[in-house]
Amino acid sequence: MAKRLLDFRDRTAVAGVGYTPFTKNSGVSTLTLACRAVMAALDDAGLGPGDVDGLATHRVGDSAPPTLVGPALGIRDLSWHLDQFGGGSVSHAVVGQAALAVAAGVAETVVCYRAINARSEFRMGGTGRGLPASPEVQYQAPYGFFAPPQQYAMYARAHMLKYGTTAEHFGRLAVTQRANAVKNPRALMRAPITLDDYLASRWIAEPFRLLDCCLETDGACALVVTTAERARDLRRPPVLVSAAAWGGGESHLSGGPADPATTAAAALAPRLYGQAGLGPRDVDVAQIYDCFTYSVIVQLEDYGFCPKGEGGPYVASGATALDGELPVNTHGGFLSEGYVHGMNHVAEAVSQLRGDAGDRQVPGAEVALSTAQPGYVLPATSALILRRD
Amino acid sequence: MRPVFQVTTDRDSAAWWERTGRGEFAVQRCEACGRARFPARTFCAACQAERWHWEAAEPEGTVESWIVNHQAFGTGDGEPYVVVMVRPAAVPDCLLHGGWLAAREPVGGERVRGVFTPGAGGLTLVDWEPAGE
Ligand SMILES: [Zn+2]
């Protein structure tokens, strides 16, 4: 079905990014983390809280909403805010919805943020939190199957069985991303690793080892989204939002295509590329949601960078390394930089397009893809294509 | 050993669990278009009809994937256990999870048979074993 879309290609821009340090114990509340990241992003843009008329976040009952962060920073008149329920699958939808709000004129300057104490307060990878309100969970949890590494490991093995993906493929991805983190002062894990280190790391849930899993992290990251025109007058080079898409996909478990080796990203990708008027060959650098090694491999396929089933060999060929044809997760990703649930992927994409990524800069990067959790567990995902002005 | 994660059944699923308690592996069958579905819910996603009935099916399927869990999640003790993902013959466009009852690991695509096992909270679970052994 053809849809009439508000054409917001390149009409909005990311004008600033901000971070708190990434740690294993922030020692402060998520409200404090959120405020610090928002202030840092505004400072990066050369703006202050008085310039903000929109705030947006996503959370799963684990963090401070815009209705707390706004007043805490003296932002009195929010004309638009978004408190999106959800985890990694909606991380990029939050930025996309902010861009839509700005393009529609509902708000002029929106700060998107994600703040979590995912290690010290609310362990994201474990089982200490309540079961999500998915009808499918009650058919899984009684079998000792609920934690994210278990769920992704199950899908990873399905991909291994169907396409011959191997532990070495997963390992090469972990090693490559760590090499990027070595060049990133923000990264939590900066010691280089080898394929042998990967293979020797302990089992979590076979086929996943410890080094297949991302870092549970305390930290926050924020982005300033405003009109392209306004961004051009601010402190930093604007990074244009060329496309934002979310939704897509069908359940892997009930009545959909039931192909556990393909994700909602395969349905989303044509819509995303279509909005930008670009294709996978135009992408210079990609920040791809890496809660686990496997989630990158399946998305390289589903976003069209290699044929279906060849994500593992594509990574092993070196294509995703910093000097490869498609540098991926140049900050080290969730596996090595830290896990801020997606927002730090968008921020790294912005950094690459501004040319301020330091030792890990991809020379001449003009177009970046940044993606969310690709649609496992819940059948939805989101993604952005960003472009240098 | 697998840990106990407390779950509550709901108004859609209670009847399914009641049937496993009687040793029955049931699927919902749409009375309008005939399509089988799992997990339990009111609407047929194919034709949107609300009319359906429970239908007993053979607890048979094939192995789609599995994990060997090592991490001591929740109340787990770190002893490895296997969770298998099965494509049920009665509803081939669905995937369901269960415990694995053989000493060896599963094989991709192998035929398996459901075994009713007492679980936590009074639920009767459906675990799986090789069909031909
Ligand atoms: Zn029907």
Coordinates of C-alpha atoms and ligand atoms in Angstrom, one line a residue:
Chain A
M1 CA 0.0 0.0 0.0
A2 CA 1.5 3.3 -1.0
K3 CA 1.5 5.8 1.8
R4 CA 1.4 9.6 1.8
L5 CA 4.3 10.6 4.0
L6 CA 5.2 14.0 5.4
D7 CA 8.4 14.5 3.5
F8 CA 10.9 15.3 6.2
R9 CA 14.0 14.2 4.4
D10 CA 16.9 16.5 5.4
R11 CA 14.5 19.0 7.0
T12 CA 15.8 18.4 10.5
A13 CA 19.3 17.9 12.0
V14 CA 21.1 16.7 15.0
A15 CA 22.8 19.8 16.3
G16 CA 24.5 18.4 19.4
V17 CA 25.4 15.3 21.3
G18 CA 26.2 14.7 24.9
Y19 CA 27.3 11.9 27.2
T20 CA 27.9 11.1 30.8
P21 CA 30.8 8.8 31.5
F22 CA 30.0 5.1 31.0
T23 CA 30.7 3.1 34.2
K24 CA 29.6 0.1 36.1
N25 CA 28.2 2.2 38.9
S26 CA 27.3 5.8 38.3
G27 CA 26.5 6.4 42.0
V28 CA 23.7 8.7 41.0
S29 CA 20.0 8.5 39.9
T30 CA 18.9 8.2 36.4
L31 CA 17.3 11.7 36.7
T32 CA 20.8 13.0 37.4
L33 CA 22.3 11.1 34.5
A34 CA 19.6 12.3 32.2
C35 CA 20.1 16.0 33.2
R36 CA 23.8 15.7 32.8
A37 CA 23.5 14.2 29.3
V38 CA 20.9 16.8 28.2
M39 CA 23.1 19.6 29.5
A40 CA 26.1 18.2 27.7
A41 CA 24.2 17.9 24.4
L42 CA 22.9 21.4 24.7
D43 CA 26.4 22.7 25.4
D44 CA 27.7 20.9 22.4
A45 CA 25.1 22.7 20.3
G46 CA 25.7 26.0 21.9
L47 CA 22.3 26.1 23.4
G48 CA 20.8 26.2 26.9
P49 CA 17.7 24.8 28.6
G50 CA 15.8 27.9 27.7
D51 CA 16.0 27.0 24.1
V52 CA 14.4 23.6 24.5
D53 CA 10.7 23.1 23.8
G54 CA 10.7 19.3 23.5
L55 CA 12.1 16.3 25.3
A56 CA 11.9 12.6 24.3
T57 CA 13.0 9.4 25.8
H58 CA 12.3 5.7 25.9
R59 CA 12.4 3.4 28.9
V60 CA 11.1 0.2 30.4
G61 CA 10.1 1.5 33.8
D62 CA 13.8 2.1 34.6
S63 CA 14.5 5.7 34.2
A64 CA 13.4 9.4 34.5
P65 CA 10.7 10.6 32.1
P66 CA 10.6 14.0 30.3
T67 CA 8.0 15.2 32.8
L68 CA 10.7 15.0 35.5
V69 CA 13.8 16.0 33.5
G70 CA 12.1 19.1 32.1
P71 CA 11.2 20.7 35.5
A72 CA 14.6 19.5 37.0
L73 CA 16.4 21.7 34.4
G74 CA 13.9 24.6 34.7
I75 CA 12.4 23.9 31.3
R76 CA 8.9 25.3 32.0
D77 CA 7.0 25.1 28.8
L78 CA 7.5 21.9 26.9
S79 CA 5.3 22.1 23.8
W80 CA 6.0 18.5 22.9
H81 CA 7.3 15.5 24.8
L82 CA 7.5 11.8 24.3
D83 CA 7.8 9.1 27.0
Q84 CA 8.0 6.0 24.8
F85 CA 7.6 2.6 26.5
G86 CA 10.1 0.2 25.1
G87 CA 13.7 -1.0 24.9
G88 CA 16.2 -1.2 22.1
S89 CA 13.6 -1.7 19.4
V90 CA 12.3 1.8 19.8
S91 CA 15.6 3.7 20.5
H92 CA 15.8 5.1 17.0
A93 CA 12.0 5.7 16.8
V94 CA 12.4 8.2 19.6
V95 CA 14.8 10.3 17.5
G96 CA 12.6 9.8 14.4
Q97 CA 9.6 11.0 16.2
A98 CA 11.5 14.0 17.5
A99 CA 12.5 14.8 13.9
L100 CA 8.8 14.5 12.8
A101 CA 7.7 16.8 15.6
V102 CA 10.3 19.4 14.5
A103 CA 9.5 19.0 10.8
A104 CA 5.8 19.4 11.6
G105 CA 6.5 22.6 13.6
V106 CA 5.1 21.2 16.9
A107 CA 8.5 21.8 18.5
E108 CA 11.6 23.6 17.4
T109 CA 14.3 22.1 19.6
V110 CA 13.9 18.6 21.1
V111 CA 16.5 16.9 23.2
C112 CA 16.3 13.1 23.0
Y113 CA 18.0 11.1 25.8
R114 CA 18.4 7.7 27.3
A115 CA 19.6 7.4 30.9
I116 CA 20.1 4.0 32.6
N117 CA 21.8 2.4 35.5
A118 CA 21.7 -0.9 33.6
R119 CA 24.5 -2.4 35.7
S120 CA 24.2 -1.0 39.2
E121 CA 20.4 -0.7 39.6
F122 CA 18.5 -2.5 36.9
R123 CA 20.4 -5.3 35.2
M124 CA 19.3 -5.4 31.7
G125 CA 20.7 -8.7 30.8
G126 CA 19.4 -10.7 33.7
T127 CA 16.2 -11.8 35.1
G128 CA 15.7 -9.5 38.1
R129 CA 13.0 -7.5 36.6
G130 CA 9.4 -8.3 36.0
L131 CA 8.3 -10.3 32.9
P132 CA 7.2 -8.1 30.0
A133 CA 3.6 -8.0 29.1
S134 CA 4.0 -10.2 26.1
P135 CA 1.6 -13.1 25.8
E136 CA 4.5 -15.3 24.5
V137 CA 6.7 -14.9 27.6
Q138 CA 4.5 -17.1 29.8
Y139 CA 5.1 -20.0 27.4
Q140 CA 8.9 -19.5 27.7
A141 CA 9.8 -18.5 31.3
P142 CA 8.6 -21.7 33.0
Y143 CA 11.3 -23.5 31.0
G144 CA 14.1 -21.4 32.4
F145 CA 14.1 -19.2 29.3
F146 CA 13.7 -15.5 29.6
A147 CA 17.0 -13.6 29.8
P148 CA 18.0 -11.7 26.7
P149 CA 21.2 -13.7 26.1
Q150 CA 19.2 -16.9 26.1
Q151 CA 16.7 -15.5 23.6
Y152 CA 19.3 -14.2 21.2
A153 CA 21.4 -17.3 21.5
M154 CA 18.4 -19.3 20.4
Y155 CA 18.0 -17.2 17.3
A156 CA 21.8 -17.2 16.7
R157 CA 21.8 -21.0 16.6
A158 CA 18.9 -21.0 14.2
H159 CA 21.0 -18.8 11.9
M160 CA 24.0 -21.1 12.3
L161 CA 21.9 -24.2 11.4
K162 CA 20.3 -22.5 8.4
Y163 CA 23.3 -20.7 6.9
G164 CA 26.4 -22.2 8.4
T165 CA 27.3 -19.2 10.5
T166 CA 30.1 -20.1 13.0
A167 CA 31.5 -19.2 16.3
E168 CA 34.5 -17.8 14.5
H169 CA 32.2 -15.4 12.7
F170 CA 30.8 -14.1 16.0
G171 CA 34.3 -13.9 17.4
R172 CA 35.7 -11.9 14.5
L173 CA 32.9 -9.4 15.1
A174 CA 33.7 -9.1 18.8
V175 CA 37.5 -8.7 18.0
T176 CA 36.9 -6.1 15.3
Q177 CA 34.6 -4.0 17.5
R178 CA 37.1 -4.2 20.4
A179 CA 39.8 -2.8 18.1
N180 CA 37.6 0.2 17.5
A181 CA 37.0 0.7 21.2
V182 CA 40.7 0.8 21.8
K183 CA 40.6 4.1 19.9
N184 CA 37.6 5.4 21.8
P185 CA 38.4 7.3 25.1
R186 CA 34.7 6.8 26.1
A187 CA 34.8 3.0 25.9
L188 CA 34.4 0.9 29.0
M189 CA 36.6 -2.0 27.5
R190 CA 39.8 -0.8 25.8
A191 CA 42.1 -3.8 26.0
P192 CA 42.5 -5.5 22.7
I193 CA 41.2 -9.1 22.3
T194 CA 42.0 -11.9 20.0
L195 CA 39.9 -14.6 18.4
D196 CA 41.5 -17.0 21.0
D197 CA 40.4 -14.7 23.8
Y198 CA 36.9 -14.8 22.4
L199 CA 36.9 -18.6 22.1
A200 CA 38.2 -19.0 25.6
S201 CA 35.6 -16.8 27.2
R202 CA 33.1 -18.7 29.3
W203 CA 29.8 -20.0 28.1
I204 CA 26.7 -17.9 29.0
A205 CA 24.1 -19.7 26.9
E206 CA 25.6 -21.8 24.0
P207 CA 26.2 -20.8 21.3
F208 CA 27.0 -17.5 23.2
R209 CA 30.1 -16.9 25.2
L210 CA 30.7 -14.0 27.5
L211 CA 32.3 -12.0 24.6
D212 CA 29.2 -12.3 22.5
C213 CA 27.3 -10.3 25.1
C214 CA 27.2 -6.5 25.5
L215 CA 28.2 -4.6 28.6
E216 CA 25.5 -3.7 31.1
T217 CA 26.3 -0.1 31.6
D218 CA 25.4 2.9 33.8
G219 CA 25.3 6.0 31.7
A220 CA 23.3 8.5 29.6
C221 CA 23.5 9.9 26.1
A222 CA 21.5 12.8 24.6
L223 CA 21.0 14.4 21.2
V224 CA 19.6 17.8 20.2
V225 CA 17.2 17.7 17.2
T226 CA 16.2 20.9 15.5
T227 CA 15.4 22.3 12.1
A228 CA 18.2 22.1 9.5
E229 CA 18.0 25.9 9.1
R230 CA 18.5 26.5 12.8
A231 CA 21.2 23.9 13.1
R232 CA 23.3 25.7 10.4
D233 CA 23.5 28.7 12.7
L234 CA 24.7 26.7 15.7
R235 CA 28.1 25.8 17.0
R236 CA 28.6 22.4 15.3
P237 CA 28.2 21.2 11.7
P238 CA 24.6 19.9 11.3
V239 CA 24.0 16.3 10.6
L240 CA 20.8 15.9 8.6
V241 CA 18.1 13.3 9.4
S242 CA 17.6 11.9 5.9
A243 CA 15.3 9.1 7.0
A244 CA 13.7 7.7 10.1
A245 CA 11.5 4.6 10.1
W246 CA 10.0 2.4 12.7
G247 CA 7.6 -0.5 13.1
G248 CA 7.7 -3.4 10.7
G249 CA 7.9 -7.1 11.0
E250 CA 5.8 -10.0 12.2
S251 CA 6.1 -12.2 15.3
H252 CA 8.7 -14.9 15.0
L253 CA 6.6 -17.1 17.3
S254 CA 3.0 -16.9 16.3
G255 CA 1.5 -16.9 12.8
G256 CA 4.1 -14.8 11.0
P257 CA 6.7 -16.2 8.6
A258 CA 8.3 -18.0 11.6
D259 CA 11.8 -17.6 10.2
P260 CA 14.0 -17.1 13.2
A261 CA 17.0 -16.2 11.1
T262 CA 15.4 -13.0 9.6
T263 CA 14.3 -9.9 11.5
A264 CA 11.8 -7.0 11.2
A265 CA 14.7 -5.0 9.7
A266 CA 14.2 -6.8 6.4
A267 CA 10.7 -5.3 6.2
L268 CA 11.8 -1.9 7.4
A269 CA 14.9 -1.4 5.3
P270 CA 13.2 -0.7 1.9
R271 CA 11.0 1.9 3.6
L272 CA 14.0 3.5 5.3
Y273 CA 16.2 3.6 2.2
G274 CA 13.2 4.9 0.1
Q275 CA 12.7 7.9 2.4
A276 CA 16.4 8.8 2.1
G277 CA 16.5 8.1 -1.6
L278 CA 19.6 6.1 -0.9
G279 CA 20.6 2.4 -0.8
P280 CA 23.0 0.3 1.2
R281 CA 25.8 1.1 -1.2
D282 CA 25.6 4.7 -0.3
V283 CA 26.2 4.1 3.4
D284 CA 29.8 4.9 4.5
V285 CA 29.6 3.9 8.1
A286 CA 27.0 1.9 10.1
Q287 CA 26.2 1.8 13.8
I288 CA 24.3 -1.5 14.2
Y289 CA 22.5 -2.6 17.3
D290 CA 24.8 -5.1 19.0
C291 CA 23.2 -6.3 22.2
F292 CA 24.9 -9.5 21.0
T293 CA 27.3 -10.3 18.2
Y294 CA 24.7 -12.1 16.3
S295 CA 22.3 -9.2 16.1
V296 CA 24.9 -7.4 13.9
I297 CA 25.4 -10.3 11.5
V298 CA 21.7 -10.7 10.9
Q299 CA 21.2 -7.0 10.3
L300 CA 24.1 -6.7 7.8
E301 CA 22.0 -9.1 5.8
D302 CA 18.6 -7.6 6.4
Y303 CA 19.8 -4.1 5.6
G304 CA 21.2 -5.4 2.3
F305 CA 25.0 -5.1 2.8
C306 CA 25.5 -8.7 1.9
P307 CA 23.3 -11.5 0.6
K308 CA 21.0 -13.3 3.1
G309 CA 23.0 -15.8 5.1
E310 CA 26.4 -14.4 4.4
G311 CA 26.6 -12.0 7.3
G312 CA 29.2 -14.2 9.1
P313 CA 31.6 -14.5 6.2
Y314 CA 31.1 -10.8 5.4
V315 CA 32.3 -9.9 8.9
A316 CA 35.2 -12.4 8.7
S317 CA 36.3 -10.9 5.5
G318 CA 37.2 -7.7 7.3
A319 CA 34.5 -5.7 5.6
T320 CA 33.2 -4.2 8.8
A321 CA 36.6 -3.2 10.2
L322 CA 37.6 0.5 10.5
D323 CA 39.5 0.2 7.2
G324 CA 36.9 -2.1 5.5
E325 CA 34.2 -1.3 3.0
L326 CA 31.6 -0.7 5.7
P327 CA 33.0 0.2 9.1
V328 CA 30.6 -0.9 11.7
N329 CA 30.2 0.2 15.3
T330 CA 33.2 2.4 15.1
H331 CA 32.9 3.3 18.8
G332 CA 33.1 -0.3 19.8
G333 CA 29.4 -0.7 20.1
F334 CA 27.5 -2.0 23.1
L335 CA 30.0 -4.9 23.2
S336 CA 32.9 -2.6 24.0
E337 CA 32.0 1.0 24.4
G338 CA 28.9 0.6 26.6
Y339 CA 25.2 0.0 26.4
V340 CA 23.0 3.0 26.4
H341 CA 20.2 1.1 24.6
G342 CA 20.8 2.7 21.2
M343 CA 21.2 6.4 21.7
N344 CA 25.0 6.0 21.8
H345 CA 24.9 4.5 18.3
V346 CA 23.1 7.5 16.9
A347 CA 25.6 9.8 18.7
E348 CA 28.5 8.0 17.2
A349 CA 27.0 8.2 13.7
V350 CA 26.7 12.0 14.3
S351 CA 30.3 12.2 15.4
Q352 CA 31.5 10.3 12.3
L353 CA 29.6 12.6 10.0
R354 CA 30.9 15.7 11.7
G355 CA 34.4 14.3 11.3
D356 CA 35.2 14.6 15.0
A357 CA 35.6 10.9 15.8
G358 CA 39.3 11.2 16.4
D359 CA 41.5 8.1 15.9
R360 CA 38.5 6.1 14.8
Q361 CA 37.3 8.6 12.2
V362 CA 36.2 7.0 8.9
P363 CA 37.7 9.4 6.3
G364 CA 35.2 11.3 4.3
A365 CA 32.1 9.7 5.9
E366 CA 29.0 11.3 4.4
V367 CA 26.1 8.9 5.0
A368 CA 25.5 6.8 8.1
L369 CA 23.0 4.1 9.1
S370 CA 22.1 3.6 12.7
T371 CA 19.8 0.9 13.8
A372 CA 17.8 -0.4 16.8
Q373 CA 17.2 -3.8 18.1
P374 CA 16.1 -5.6 15.0
G375 CA 12.8 -7.1 16.1
Y376 CA 13.5 -10.1 18.2
V377 CA 11.3 -10.7 21.3
L378 CA 9.0 -8.0 20.1
P379 CA 8.3 -7.7 16.3
A380 CA 9.3 -4.1 15.7
T381 CA 12.4 -2.1 15.0
S382 CA 13.6 1.4 14.1
A383 CA 16.5 3.0 12.3
L384 CA 17.9 6.3 11.0
I385 CA 19.8 7.4 8.0
L386 CA 21.9 10.5 8.7
R387 CA 23.9 12.6 6.3
R388 CA 26.5 15.3 6.4
D389 CA 25.0 18.7 5.4
Chain B
M1 CA 18.8 -27.3 36.6
R2 CA 16.4 -24.8 35.1
P3 CA 15.5 -21.9 37.3
V4 CA 11.9 -21.1 38.3
F5 CA 10.6 -17.9 36.8
Q6 CA 7.2 -17.1 38.2
V7 CA 4.6 -16.5 35.5
T8 CA 0.9 -15.9 35.7
T9 CA -1.5 -17.3 33.1
D10 CA -4.1 -14.9 31.7
R11 CA -7.6 -15.1 30.4
D12 CA -6.4 -16.0 27.0
S13 CA -4.0 -18.8 28.1
A14 CA -5.6 -20.3 31.1
A15 CA -7.6 -22.9 29.1
W16 CA -4.4 -24.0 27.3
W17 CA -2.6 -24.6 30.5
E18 CA -5.6 -26.4 31.9
R19 CA -5.4 -28.8 29.0
T20 CA -1.7 -29.5 29.4
G21 CA -2.7 -30.4 33.0
R22 CA -4.8 -33.1 31.6
G23 CA -2.0 -34.3 29.3
E24 CA -3.5 -32.7 26.2
F25 CA -1.5 -30.6 23.7
A26 CA -4.1 -28.3 22.2
V27 CA -4.2 -25.7 19.5
Q28 CA -6.9 -23.2 18.7
R29 CA -8.6 -23.7 15.4
C30 CA -10.4 -20.8 13.7
E31 CA -14.0 -21.8 12.8
A32 CA -14.1 -19.3 9.9
C33 CA -11.0 -20.1 8.0
G34 CA -9.7 -23.2 9.6
R35 CA -6.3 -21.8 10.5
A36 CA -4.6 -23.2 13.6
R37 CA -2.8 -20.8 16.0
F38 CA -0.6 -20.6 19.1
P39 CA -0.3 -19.0 21.6
A40 CA -3.9 -18.6 22.7
R41 CA -5.8 -15.5 21.8
T42 CA -9.2 -14.5 20.7
F43 CA -8.8 -13.2 17.2
C44 CA -7.7 -15.1 14.1
A45 CA -5.0 -12.9 12.7
A46 CA -5.7 -14.3 9.2
C47 CA -9.5 -13.5 9.0
Q48 CA -10.2 -11.6 12.2
A49 CA -13.0 -14.0 13.2
E50 CA -13.6 -14.5 16.9
R51 CA -15.1 -18.0 16.6
W52 CA -12.7 -20.8 17.4
H53 CA -12.4 -24.1 19.3
W54 CA -9.7 -26.0 21.0
E55 CA -8.5 -29.0 19.2
A56 CA -6.3 -31.8 20.6
A57 CA -3.1 -32.3 18.5
E58 CA -0.3 -34.7 18.6
P59 CA 2.6 -33.1 20.5
E60 CA 5.0 -33.5 17.6
G61 CA 7.4 -31.2 15.9
T62 CA 10.9 -30.6 14.6
V63 CA 13.9 -28.9 16.3
E64 CA 14.4 -25.3 15.0
S65 CA 17.1 -24.3 17.5
W66 CA 18.3 -24.8 21.0
I67 CA 20.6 -23.3 23.7
V68 CA 22.6 -24.9 26.4
N69 CA 22.3 -22.5 29.3
H70 CA 25.3 -22.1 31.6
Q71 CA 24.7 -18.8 33.4
A72 CA 22.9 -19.0 36.7
F73 CA 20.0 -16.7 35.9
G74 CA 17.4 -16.1 38.7
T75 CA 17.2 -19.1 41.0
G76 CA 19.4 -21.2 38.7
D77 CA 22.4 -23.1 40.1
G78 CA 24.6 -22.9 37.0
E79 CA 24.2 -26.6 36.1
P80 CA 23.8 -26.6 32.3
Y81 CA 20.3 -27.3 30.9
V82 CA 19.0 -27.3 27.4
V83 CA 16.0 -25.3 26.1
V84 CA 14.8 -26.3 22.7
M85 CA 12.8 -24.3 20.1
V86 CA 10.3 -26.5 18.3
R87 CA 8.3 -26.0 15.2
P88 CA 5.0 -27.9 16.0
A89 CA 3.6 -30.1 13.3
A90 CA 0.1 -28.9 14.1
V91 CA 1.0 -25.2 13.8
P92 CA 4.0 -25.0 11.5
D93 CA 3.9 -21.2 11.3
C94 CA 4.6 -21.0 15.1
L95 CA 7.6 -21.7 17.2
L96 CA 7.4 -22.8 20.9
H97 CA 9.9 -23.4 23.6
G98 CA 10.4 -26.3 26.0
G99 CA 12.9 -28.3 28.0
W100 CA 15.0 -31.1 26.5
L101 CA 14.8 -34.5 28.0
A102 CA 17.6 -36.5 26.3
A103 CA 21.1 -36.9 27.5
R104 CA 22.6 -35.8 24.2
E105 CA 22.1 -32.4 22.6
P106 CA 19.4 -32.0 19.9
V107 CA 20.1 -32.1 16.2
G108 CA 18.7 -29.4 13.9
G109 CA 15.6 -30.5 12.1
E110 CA 15.2 -33.7 14.1
R111 CA 11.7 -35.0 14.9
V112 CA 10.7 -34.6 18.6
R113 CA 7.8 -35.6 20.8
G114 CA 6.3 -33.7 23.7
V115 CA 6.4 -35.0 27.2
F116 CA 4.1 -33.5 29.9
T117 CA 6.2 -32.5 33.0
P118 CA 5.1 -31.0 36.3
G119 CA 6.4 -27.4 36.6
A120 CA 6.4 -24.6 39.1
G121 CA 3.2 -23.0 40.2
G122 CA 1.1 -26.0 39.4
L123 CA 1.6 -25.6 35.7
T124 CA 2.1 -28.8 33.6
L125 CA 4.9 -28.0 31.1
V126 CA 5.5 -29.5 27.7
D127 CA 9.1 -30.7 27.4
W128 CA 10.6 -32.6 24.3
E129 CA 12.4 -35.8 23.6
P130 CA 13.7 -37.4 20.4
A131 CA 10.7 -39.0 18.5
G132 CA 12.4 -42.1 17.4
E133 CA 14.4 -43.3 20.4
Ligands
ZN1 ZN -9.5 -17.4 10.6

